[in-house]
N, CA, C and O atoms as a GROMACS GRO file, in nm:
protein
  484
    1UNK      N    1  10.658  13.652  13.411
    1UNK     CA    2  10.600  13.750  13.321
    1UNK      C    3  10.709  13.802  13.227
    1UNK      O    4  10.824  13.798  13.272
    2UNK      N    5  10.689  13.855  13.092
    2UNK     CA    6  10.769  13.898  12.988
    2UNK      C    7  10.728  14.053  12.951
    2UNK      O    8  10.636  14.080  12.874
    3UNK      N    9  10.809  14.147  13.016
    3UNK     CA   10  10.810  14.260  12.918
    3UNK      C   11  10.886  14.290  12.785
    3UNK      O   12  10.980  14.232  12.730
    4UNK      N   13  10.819  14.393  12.755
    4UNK     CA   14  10.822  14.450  12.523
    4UNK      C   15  10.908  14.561  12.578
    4UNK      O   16  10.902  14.585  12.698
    5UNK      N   17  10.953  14.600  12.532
    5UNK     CA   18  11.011  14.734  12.547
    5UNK      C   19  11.050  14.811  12.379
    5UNK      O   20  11.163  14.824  12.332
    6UNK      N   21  10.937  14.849  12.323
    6UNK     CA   22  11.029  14.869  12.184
    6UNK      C   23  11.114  15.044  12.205
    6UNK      O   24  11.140  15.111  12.305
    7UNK      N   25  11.131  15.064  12.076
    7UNK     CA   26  11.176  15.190  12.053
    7UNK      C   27  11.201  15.182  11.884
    7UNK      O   28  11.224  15.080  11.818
    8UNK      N   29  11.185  15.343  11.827
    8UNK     CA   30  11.242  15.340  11.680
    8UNK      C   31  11.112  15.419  11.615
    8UNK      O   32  11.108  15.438  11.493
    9UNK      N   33  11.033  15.452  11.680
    9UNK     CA   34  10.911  15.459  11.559
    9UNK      C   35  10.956  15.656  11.537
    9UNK      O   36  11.058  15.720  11.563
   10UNK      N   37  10.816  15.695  11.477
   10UNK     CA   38  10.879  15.860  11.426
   10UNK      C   39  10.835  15.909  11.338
   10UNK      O   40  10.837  15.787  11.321
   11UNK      N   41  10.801  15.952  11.270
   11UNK     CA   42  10.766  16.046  11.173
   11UNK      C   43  10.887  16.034  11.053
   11UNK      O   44  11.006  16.061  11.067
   12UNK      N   45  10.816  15.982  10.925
   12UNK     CA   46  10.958  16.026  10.800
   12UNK      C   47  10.891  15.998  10.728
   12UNK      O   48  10.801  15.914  10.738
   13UNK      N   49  10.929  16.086  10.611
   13UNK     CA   50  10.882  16.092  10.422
   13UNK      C   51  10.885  15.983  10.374
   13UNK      O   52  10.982  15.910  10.393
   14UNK      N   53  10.785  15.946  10.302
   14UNK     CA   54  10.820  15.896  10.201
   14UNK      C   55  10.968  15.868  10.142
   14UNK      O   56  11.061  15.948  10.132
   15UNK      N   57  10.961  15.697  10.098
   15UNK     CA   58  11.094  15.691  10.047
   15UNK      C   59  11.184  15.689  10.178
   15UNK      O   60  11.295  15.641  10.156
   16UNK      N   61  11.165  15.724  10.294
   16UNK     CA   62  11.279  15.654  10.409
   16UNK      C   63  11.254  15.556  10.475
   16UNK      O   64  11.162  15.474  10.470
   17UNK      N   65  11.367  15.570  10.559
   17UNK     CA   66  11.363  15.456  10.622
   17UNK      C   67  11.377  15.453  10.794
   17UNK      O   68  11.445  15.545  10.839
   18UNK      N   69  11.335  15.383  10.868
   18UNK     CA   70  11.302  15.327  10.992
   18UNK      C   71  11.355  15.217  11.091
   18UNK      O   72  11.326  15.102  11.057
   19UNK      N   73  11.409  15.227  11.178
   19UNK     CA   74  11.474  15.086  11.247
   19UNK      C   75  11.370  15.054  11.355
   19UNK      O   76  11.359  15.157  11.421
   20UNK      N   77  11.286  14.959  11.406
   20UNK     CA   78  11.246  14.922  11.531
   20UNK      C   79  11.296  14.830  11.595
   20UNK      O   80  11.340  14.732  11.534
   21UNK      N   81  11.301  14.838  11.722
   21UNK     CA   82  11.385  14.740  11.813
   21UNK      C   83  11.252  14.704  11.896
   21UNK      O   84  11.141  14.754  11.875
   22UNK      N   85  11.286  14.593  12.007
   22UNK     CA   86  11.185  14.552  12.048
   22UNK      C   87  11.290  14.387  12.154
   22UNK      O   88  11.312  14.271  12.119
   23UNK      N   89  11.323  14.456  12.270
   23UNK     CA   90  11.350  14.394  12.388
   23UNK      C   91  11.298  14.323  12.471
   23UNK      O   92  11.230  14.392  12.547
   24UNK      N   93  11.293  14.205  12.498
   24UNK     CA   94  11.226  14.126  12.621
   24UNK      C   95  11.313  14.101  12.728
   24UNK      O   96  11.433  14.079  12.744
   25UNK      N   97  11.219  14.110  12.791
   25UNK     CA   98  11.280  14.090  12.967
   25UNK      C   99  11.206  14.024  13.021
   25UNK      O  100  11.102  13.984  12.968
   26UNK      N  101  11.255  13.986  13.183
   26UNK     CA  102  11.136  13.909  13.227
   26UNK      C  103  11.208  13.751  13.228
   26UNK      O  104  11.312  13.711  13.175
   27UNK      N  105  11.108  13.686  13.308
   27UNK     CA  106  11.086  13.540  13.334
   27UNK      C  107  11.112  13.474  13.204
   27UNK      O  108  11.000  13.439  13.167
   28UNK      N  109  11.193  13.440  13.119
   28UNK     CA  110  11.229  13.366  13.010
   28UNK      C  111  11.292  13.292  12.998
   28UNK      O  112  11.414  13.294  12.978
   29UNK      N  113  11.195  13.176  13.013
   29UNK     CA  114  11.307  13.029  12.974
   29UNK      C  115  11.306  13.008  12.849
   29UNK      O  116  11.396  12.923  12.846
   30UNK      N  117  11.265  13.022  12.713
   30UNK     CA  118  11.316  13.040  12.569
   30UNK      C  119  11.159  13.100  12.497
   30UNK      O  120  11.040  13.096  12.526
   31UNK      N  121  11.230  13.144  12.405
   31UNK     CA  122  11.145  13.231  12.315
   31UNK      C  123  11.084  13.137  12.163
   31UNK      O  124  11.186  13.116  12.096
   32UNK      N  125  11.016  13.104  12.123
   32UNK     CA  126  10.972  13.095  12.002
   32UNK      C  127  10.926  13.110  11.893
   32UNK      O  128  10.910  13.031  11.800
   33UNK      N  129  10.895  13.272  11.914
   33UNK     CA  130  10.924  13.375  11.772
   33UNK      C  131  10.886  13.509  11.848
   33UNK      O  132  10.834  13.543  11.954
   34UNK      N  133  10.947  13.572  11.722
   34UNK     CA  134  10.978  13.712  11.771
   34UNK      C  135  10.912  13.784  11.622
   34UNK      O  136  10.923  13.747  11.505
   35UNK      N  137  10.856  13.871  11.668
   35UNK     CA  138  10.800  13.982  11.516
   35UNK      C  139  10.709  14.107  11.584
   35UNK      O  140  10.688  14.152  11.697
   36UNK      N  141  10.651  14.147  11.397
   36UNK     CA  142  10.595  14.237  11.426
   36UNK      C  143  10.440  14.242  11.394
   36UNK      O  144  10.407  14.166  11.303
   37UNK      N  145  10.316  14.336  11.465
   37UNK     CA  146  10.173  14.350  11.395
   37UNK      C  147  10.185  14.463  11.373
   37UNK      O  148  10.264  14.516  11.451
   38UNK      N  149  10.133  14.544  11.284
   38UNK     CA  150  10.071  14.682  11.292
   38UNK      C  151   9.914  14.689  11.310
   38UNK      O  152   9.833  14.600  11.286
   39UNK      N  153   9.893  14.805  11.353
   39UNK     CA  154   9.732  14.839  11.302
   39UNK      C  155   9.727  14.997  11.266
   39UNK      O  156   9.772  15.095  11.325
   40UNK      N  157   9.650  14.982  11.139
   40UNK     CA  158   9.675  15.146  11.101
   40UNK      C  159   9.529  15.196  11.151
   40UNK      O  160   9.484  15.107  11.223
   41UNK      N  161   9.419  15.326  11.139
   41UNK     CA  162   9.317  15.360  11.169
   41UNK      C  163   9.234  15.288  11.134
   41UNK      O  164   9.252  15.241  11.022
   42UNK      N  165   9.134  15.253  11.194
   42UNK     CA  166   9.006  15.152  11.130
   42UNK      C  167   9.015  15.035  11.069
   42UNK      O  168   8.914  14.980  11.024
   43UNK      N  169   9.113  14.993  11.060
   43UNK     CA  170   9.191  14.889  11.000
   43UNK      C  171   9.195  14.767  11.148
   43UNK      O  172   9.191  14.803  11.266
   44UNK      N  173   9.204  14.627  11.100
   44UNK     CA  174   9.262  14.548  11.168
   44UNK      C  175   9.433  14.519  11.191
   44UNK      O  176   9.521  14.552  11.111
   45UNK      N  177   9.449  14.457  11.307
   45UNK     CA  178   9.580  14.405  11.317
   45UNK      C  179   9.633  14.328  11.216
   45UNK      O  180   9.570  14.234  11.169
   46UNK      N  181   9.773  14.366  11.165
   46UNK     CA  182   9.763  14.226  11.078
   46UNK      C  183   9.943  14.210  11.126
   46UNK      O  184  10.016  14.285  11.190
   47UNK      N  185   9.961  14.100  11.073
   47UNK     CA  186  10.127  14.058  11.052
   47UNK      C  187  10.225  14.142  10.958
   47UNK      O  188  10.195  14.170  10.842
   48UNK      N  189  10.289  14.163  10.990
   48UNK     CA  190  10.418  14.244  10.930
   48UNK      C  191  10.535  14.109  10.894
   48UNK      O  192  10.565  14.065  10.783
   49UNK      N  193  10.571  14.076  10.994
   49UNK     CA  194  10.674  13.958  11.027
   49UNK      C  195  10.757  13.945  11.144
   49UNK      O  196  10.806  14.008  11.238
   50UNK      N  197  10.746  13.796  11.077
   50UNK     CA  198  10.776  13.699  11.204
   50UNK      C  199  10.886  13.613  11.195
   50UNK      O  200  10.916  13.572  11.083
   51UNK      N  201  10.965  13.571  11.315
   51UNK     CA  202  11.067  13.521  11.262
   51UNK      C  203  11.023  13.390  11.406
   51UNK      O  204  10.979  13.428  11.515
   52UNK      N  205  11.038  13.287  11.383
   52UNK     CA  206  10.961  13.181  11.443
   52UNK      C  207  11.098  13.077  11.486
   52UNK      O  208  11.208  13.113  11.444
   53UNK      N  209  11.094  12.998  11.538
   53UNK     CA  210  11.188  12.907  11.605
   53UNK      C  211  11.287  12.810  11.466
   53UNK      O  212  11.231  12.740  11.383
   54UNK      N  213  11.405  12.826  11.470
   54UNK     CA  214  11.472  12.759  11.341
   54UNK      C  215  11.558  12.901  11.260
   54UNK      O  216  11.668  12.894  11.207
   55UNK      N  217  11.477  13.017  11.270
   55UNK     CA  218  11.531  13.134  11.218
   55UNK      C  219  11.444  13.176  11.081
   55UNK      O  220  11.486  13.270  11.014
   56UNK      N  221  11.286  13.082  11.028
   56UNK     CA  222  11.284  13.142  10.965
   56UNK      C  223  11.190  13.238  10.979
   56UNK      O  224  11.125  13.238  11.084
   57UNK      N  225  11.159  13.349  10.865
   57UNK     CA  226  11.108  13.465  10.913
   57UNK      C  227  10.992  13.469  10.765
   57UNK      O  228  11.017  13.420  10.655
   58UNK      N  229  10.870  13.540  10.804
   58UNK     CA  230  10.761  13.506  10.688
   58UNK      C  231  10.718  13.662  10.726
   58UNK      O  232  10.694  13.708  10.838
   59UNK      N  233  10.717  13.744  10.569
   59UNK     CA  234  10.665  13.834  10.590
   59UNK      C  235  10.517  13.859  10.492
   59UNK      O  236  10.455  13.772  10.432
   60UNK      N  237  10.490  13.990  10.499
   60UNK     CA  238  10.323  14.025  10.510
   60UNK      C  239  10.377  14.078  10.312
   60UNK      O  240  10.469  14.138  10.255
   61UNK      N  241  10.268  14.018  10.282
   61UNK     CA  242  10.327  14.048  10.154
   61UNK      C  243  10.336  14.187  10.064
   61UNK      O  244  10.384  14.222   9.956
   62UNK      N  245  10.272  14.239  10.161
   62UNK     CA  246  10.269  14.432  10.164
   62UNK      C  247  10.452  14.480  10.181
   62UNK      O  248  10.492  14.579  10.120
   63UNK      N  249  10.516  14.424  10.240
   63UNK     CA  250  10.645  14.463  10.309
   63UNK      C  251  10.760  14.413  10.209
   63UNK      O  252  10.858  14.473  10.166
   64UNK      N  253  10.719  14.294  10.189
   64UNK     CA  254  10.822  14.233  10.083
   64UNK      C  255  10.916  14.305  10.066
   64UNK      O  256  10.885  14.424  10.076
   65UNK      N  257  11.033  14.283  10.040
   65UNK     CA  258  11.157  14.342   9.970
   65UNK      C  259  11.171  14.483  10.032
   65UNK      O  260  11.274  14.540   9.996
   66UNK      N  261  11.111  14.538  10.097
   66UNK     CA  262  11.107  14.666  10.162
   66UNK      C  263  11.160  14.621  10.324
   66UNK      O  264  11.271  14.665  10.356
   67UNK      N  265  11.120  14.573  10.382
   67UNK     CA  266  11.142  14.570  10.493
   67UNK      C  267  11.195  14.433  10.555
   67UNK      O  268  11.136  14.333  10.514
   68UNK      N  269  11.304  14.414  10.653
   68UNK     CA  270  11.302  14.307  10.684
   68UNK      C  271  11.396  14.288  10.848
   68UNK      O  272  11.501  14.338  10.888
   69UNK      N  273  11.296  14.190  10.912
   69UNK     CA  274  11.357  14.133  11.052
   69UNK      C  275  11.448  14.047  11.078
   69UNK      O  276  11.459  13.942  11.015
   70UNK      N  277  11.538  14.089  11.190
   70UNK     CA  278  11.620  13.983  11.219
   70UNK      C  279  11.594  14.030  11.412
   70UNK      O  280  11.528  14.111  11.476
   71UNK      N  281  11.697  13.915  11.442
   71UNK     CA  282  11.712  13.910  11.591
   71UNK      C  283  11.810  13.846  11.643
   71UNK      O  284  11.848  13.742  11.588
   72UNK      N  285  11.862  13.887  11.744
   72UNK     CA  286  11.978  13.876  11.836
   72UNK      C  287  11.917  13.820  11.964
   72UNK      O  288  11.845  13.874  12.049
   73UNK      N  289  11.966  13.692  11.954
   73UNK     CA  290  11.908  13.591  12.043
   73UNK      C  291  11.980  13.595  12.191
   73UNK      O  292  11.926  13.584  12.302
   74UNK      N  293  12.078  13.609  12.168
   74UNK     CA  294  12.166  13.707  12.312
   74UNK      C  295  12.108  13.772  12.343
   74UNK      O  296  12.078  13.744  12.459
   75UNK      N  297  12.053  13.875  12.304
   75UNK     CA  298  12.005  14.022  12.388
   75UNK      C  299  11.806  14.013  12.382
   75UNK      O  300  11.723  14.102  12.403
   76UNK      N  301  11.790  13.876  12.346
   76UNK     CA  302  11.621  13.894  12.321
   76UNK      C  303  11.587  13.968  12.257
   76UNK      O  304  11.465  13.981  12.265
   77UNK      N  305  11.633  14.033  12.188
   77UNK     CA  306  11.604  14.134  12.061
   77UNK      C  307  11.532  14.124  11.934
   77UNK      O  308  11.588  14.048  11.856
   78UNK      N  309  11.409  14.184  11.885
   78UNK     CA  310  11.388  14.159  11.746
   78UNK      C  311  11.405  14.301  11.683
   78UNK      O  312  11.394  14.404  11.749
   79UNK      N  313  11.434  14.297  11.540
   79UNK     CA  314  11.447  14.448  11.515
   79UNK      C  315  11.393  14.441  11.377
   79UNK      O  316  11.432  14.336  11.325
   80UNK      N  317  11.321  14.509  11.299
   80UNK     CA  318  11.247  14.568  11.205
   80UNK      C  319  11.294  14.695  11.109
   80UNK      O  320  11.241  14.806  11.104
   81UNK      N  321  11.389  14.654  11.047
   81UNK     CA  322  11.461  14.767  10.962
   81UNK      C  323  11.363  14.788  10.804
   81UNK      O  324  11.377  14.721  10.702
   82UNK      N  325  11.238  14.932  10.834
   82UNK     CA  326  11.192  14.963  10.722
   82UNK      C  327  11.218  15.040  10.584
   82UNK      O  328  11.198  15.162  10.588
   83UNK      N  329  11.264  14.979  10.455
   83UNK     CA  330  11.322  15.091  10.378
   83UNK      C  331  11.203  15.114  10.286
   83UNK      O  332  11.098  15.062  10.326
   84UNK      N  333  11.198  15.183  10.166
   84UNK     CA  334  11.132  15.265  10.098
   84UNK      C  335  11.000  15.319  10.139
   84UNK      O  336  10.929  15.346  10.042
   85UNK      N  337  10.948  15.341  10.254
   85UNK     CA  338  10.838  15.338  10.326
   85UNK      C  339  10.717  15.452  10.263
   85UNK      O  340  10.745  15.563  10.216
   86UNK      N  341  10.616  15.410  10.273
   86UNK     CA  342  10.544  15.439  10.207
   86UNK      C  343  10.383  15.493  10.304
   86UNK      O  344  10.348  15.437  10.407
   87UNK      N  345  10.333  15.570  10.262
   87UNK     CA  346  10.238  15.620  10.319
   87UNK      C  347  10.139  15.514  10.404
   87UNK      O  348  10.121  15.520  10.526
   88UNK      N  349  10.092  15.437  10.331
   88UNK     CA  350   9.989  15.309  10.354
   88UNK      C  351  10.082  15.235  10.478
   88UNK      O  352  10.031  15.153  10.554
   89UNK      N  353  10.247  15.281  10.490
   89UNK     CA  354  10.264  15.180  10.608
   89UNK      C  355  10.235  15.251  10.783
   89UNK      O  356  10.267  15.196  10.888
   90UNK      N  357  10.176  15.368  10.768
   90UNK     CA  358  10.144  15.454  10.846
   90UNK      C  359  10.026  15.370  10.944
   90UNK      O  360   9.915  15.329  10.909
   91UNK      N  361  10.099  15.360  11.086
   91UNK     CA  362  10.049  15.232  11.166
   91UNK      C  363  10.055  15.240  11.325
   91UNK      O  364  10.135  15.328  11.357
   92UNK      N  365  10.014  15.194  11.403
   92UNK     CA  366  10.104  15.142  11.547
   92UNK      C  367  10.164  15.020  11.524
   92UNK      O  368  10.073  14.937  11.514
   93UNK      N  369  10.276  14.966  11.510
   93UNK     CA  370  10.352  14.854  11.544
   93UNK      C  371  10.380  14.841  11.644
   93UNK      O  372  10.442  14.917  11.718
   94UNK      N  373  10.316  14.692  11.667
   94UNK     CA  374  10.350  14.599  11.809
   94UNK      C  375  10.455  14.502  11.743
   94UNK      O  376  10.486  14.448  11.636
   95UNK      N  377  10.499  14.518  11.903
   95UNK     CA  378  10.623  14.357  11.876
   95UNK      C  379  10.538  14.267  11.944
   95UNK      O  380  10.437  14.277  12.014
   96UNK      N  381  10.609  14.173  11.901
   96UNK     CA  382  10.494  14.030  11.939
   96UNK      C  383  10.595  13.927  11.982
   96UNK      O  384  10.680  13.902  11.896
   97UNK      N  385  10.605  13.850  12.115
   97UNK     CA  386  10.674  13.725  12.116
   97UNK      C  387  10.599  13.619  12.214
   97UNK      O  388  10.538  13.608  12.320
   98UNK      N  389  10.640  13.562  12.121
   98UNK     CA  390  10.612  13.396  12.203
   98UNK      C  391  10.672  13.336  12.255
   98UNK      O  392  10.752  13.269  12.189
   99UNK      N  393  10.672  13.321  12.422
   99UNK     CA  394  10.757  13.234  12.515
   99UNK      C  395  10.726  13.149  12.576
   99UNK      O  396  10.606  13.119  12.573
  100UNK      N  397  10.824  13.067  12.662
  100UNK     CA  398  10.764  13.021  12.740
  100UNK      C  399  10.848  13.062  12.863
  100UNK      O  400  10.965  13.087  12.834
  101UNK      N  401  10.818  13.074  12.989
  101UNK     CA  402  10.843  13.135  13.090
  101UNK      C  403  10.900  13.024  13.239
  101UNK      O  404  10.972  13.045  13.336
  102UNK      N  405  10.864  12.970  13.215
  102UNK     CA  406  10.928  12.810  13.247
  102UNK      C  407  10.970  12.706  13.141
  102UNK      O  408  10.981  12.722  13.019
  103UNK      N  409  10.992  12.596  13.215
  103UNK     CA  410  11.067  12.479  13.136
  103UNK      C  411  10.953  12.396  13.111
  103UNK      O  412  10.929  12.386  12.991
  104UNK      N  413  10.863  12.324  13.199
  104UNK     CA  414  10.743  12.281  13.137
  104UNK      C  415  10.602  12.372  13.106
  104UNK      O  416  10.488  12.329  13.091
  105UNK      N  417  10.643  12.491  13.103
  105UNK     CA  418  10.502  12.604  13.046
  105UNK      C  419  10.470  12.605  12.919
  105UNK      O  420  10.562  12.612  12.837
  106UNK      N  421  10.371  12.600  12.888
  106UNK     CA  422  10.343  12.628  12.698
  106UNK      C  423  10.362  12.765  12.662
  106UNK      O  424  10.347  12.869  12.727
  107UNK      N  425  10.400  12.742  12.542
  107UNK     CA  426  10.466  12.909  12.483
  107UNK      C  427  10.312  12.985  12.480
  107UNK      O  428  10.206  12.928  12.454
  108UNK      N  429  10.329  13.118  12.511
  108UNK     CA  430  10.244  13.203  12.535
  108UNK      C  431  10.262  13.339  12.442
  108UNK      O  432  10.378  13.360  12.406
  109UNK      N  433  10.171  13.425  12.404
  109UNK     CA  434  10.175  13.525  12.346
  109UNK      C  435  10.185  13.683  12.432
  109UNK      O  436  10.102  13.708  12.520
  110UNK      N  437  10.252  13.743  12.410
  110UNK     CA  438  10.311  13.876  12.456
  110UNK      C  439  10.305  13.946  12.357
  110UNK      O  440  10.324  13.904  12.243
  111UNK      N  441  10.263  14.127  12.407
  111UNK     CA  442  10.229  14.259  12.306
  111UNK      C  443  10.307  14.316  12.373
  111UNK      O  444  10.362  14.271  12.474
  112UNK      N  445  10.323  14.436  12.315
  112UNK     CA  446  10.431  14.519  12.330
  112UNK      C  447  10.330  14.635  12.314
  112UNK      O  448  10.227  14.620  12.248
  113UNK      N  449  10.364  14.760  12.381
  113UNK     CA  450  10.244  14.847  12.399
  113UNK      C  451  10.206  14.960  12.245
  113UNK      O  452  10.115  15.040  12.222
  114UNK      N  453  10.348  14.907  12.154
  114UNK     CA  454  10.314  14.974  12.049
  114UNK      C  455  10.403  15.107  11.997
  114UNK      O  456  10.445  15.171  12.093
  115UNK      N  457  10.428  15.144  11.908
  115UNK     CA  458  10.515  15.265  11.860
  115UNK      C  459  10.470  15.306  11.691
  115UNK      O  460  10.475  15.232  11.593
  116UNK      N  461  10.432  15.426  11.698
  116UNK     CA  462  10.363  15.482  11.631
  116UNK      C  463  10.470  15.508  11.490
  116UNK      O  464  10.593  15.519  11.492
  117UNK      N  465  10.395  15.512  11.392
  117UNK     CA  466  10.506  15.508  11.269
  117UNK      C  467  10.434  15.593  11.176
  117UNK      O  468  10.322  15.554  11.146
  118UNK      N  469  10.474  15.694  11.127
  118UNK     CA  470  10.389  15.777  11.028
  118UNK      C  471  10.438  15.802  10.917
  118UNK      O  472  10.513  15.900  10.925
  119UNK      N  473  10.432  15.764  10.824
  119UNK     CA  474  10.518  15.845  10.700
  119UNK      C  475  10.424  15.902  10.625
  119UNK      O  476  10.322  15.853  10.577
  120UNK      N  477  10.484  16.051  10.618
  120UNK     CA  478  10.454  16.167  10.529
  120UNK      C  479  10.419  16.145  10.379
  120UNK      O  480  10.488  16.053  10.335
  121UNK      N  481  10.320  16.206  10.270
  121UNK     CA  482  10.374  16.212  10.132
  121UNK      C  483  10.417  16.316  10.067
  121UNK      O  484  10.458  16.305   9.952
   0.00000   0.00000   0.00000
């Protein structure tokens, strides 16, 4: 089994900025992408970004140039550094990864329980 562990979310104005982290643990024999979903009220889940096996990373075209993921493959880490943030990005963000948990297991999908992100106007 694979636990999420994020942290980072919070309350901030307009115009700041945000770090999320987002740790796995657990049964992991290799990972095959690491990112993020949000869902804001009444709204569906959607993709934020993802950073997928090879290193590359595809984001939500809402985020563009504002925000962007990387990860530390040592520490199972993905992290989500948001800048000019903007009201509309007011959300729960999940981390999301895909593993596989053995050596012959198919990669599987994992949520993360979520961290609330609000920005003010």
């Amino acid at each position: 089994q694979v636990q999420l562990a994020e942290s980072g979310g919070g309350l901030v104005q307009a115009g700041g900025s945000l770090m999320l982290s987002c740790a796995a643990s657990g049964s992991i024999f290799s990972i095959n992408g690491m990112g993020w979903y949000r869902q804001a009220p009444g709204k569906q889940r959607e993709l934020v970004a993802i950073i997928i096996s090879g290193g590359t990373t595809n984001y939500a075209d809402s985020v563009k140039g504002r925000f962007t993921s990387s990860r530390d493959n040592a520490k199972n880490t993905v992290y989500l550094q948001m800048n000019s943030l903007k009201p509309e990005d007011t959300a729960v963000y999940y981390c999301y990864v895909v593993a596989r948990t053995t050596v012959s297991g198919i990669p599987e999908p994992y949520w993360g329980r979520g961290t609330q992100v609000t920005v003010s106007s």
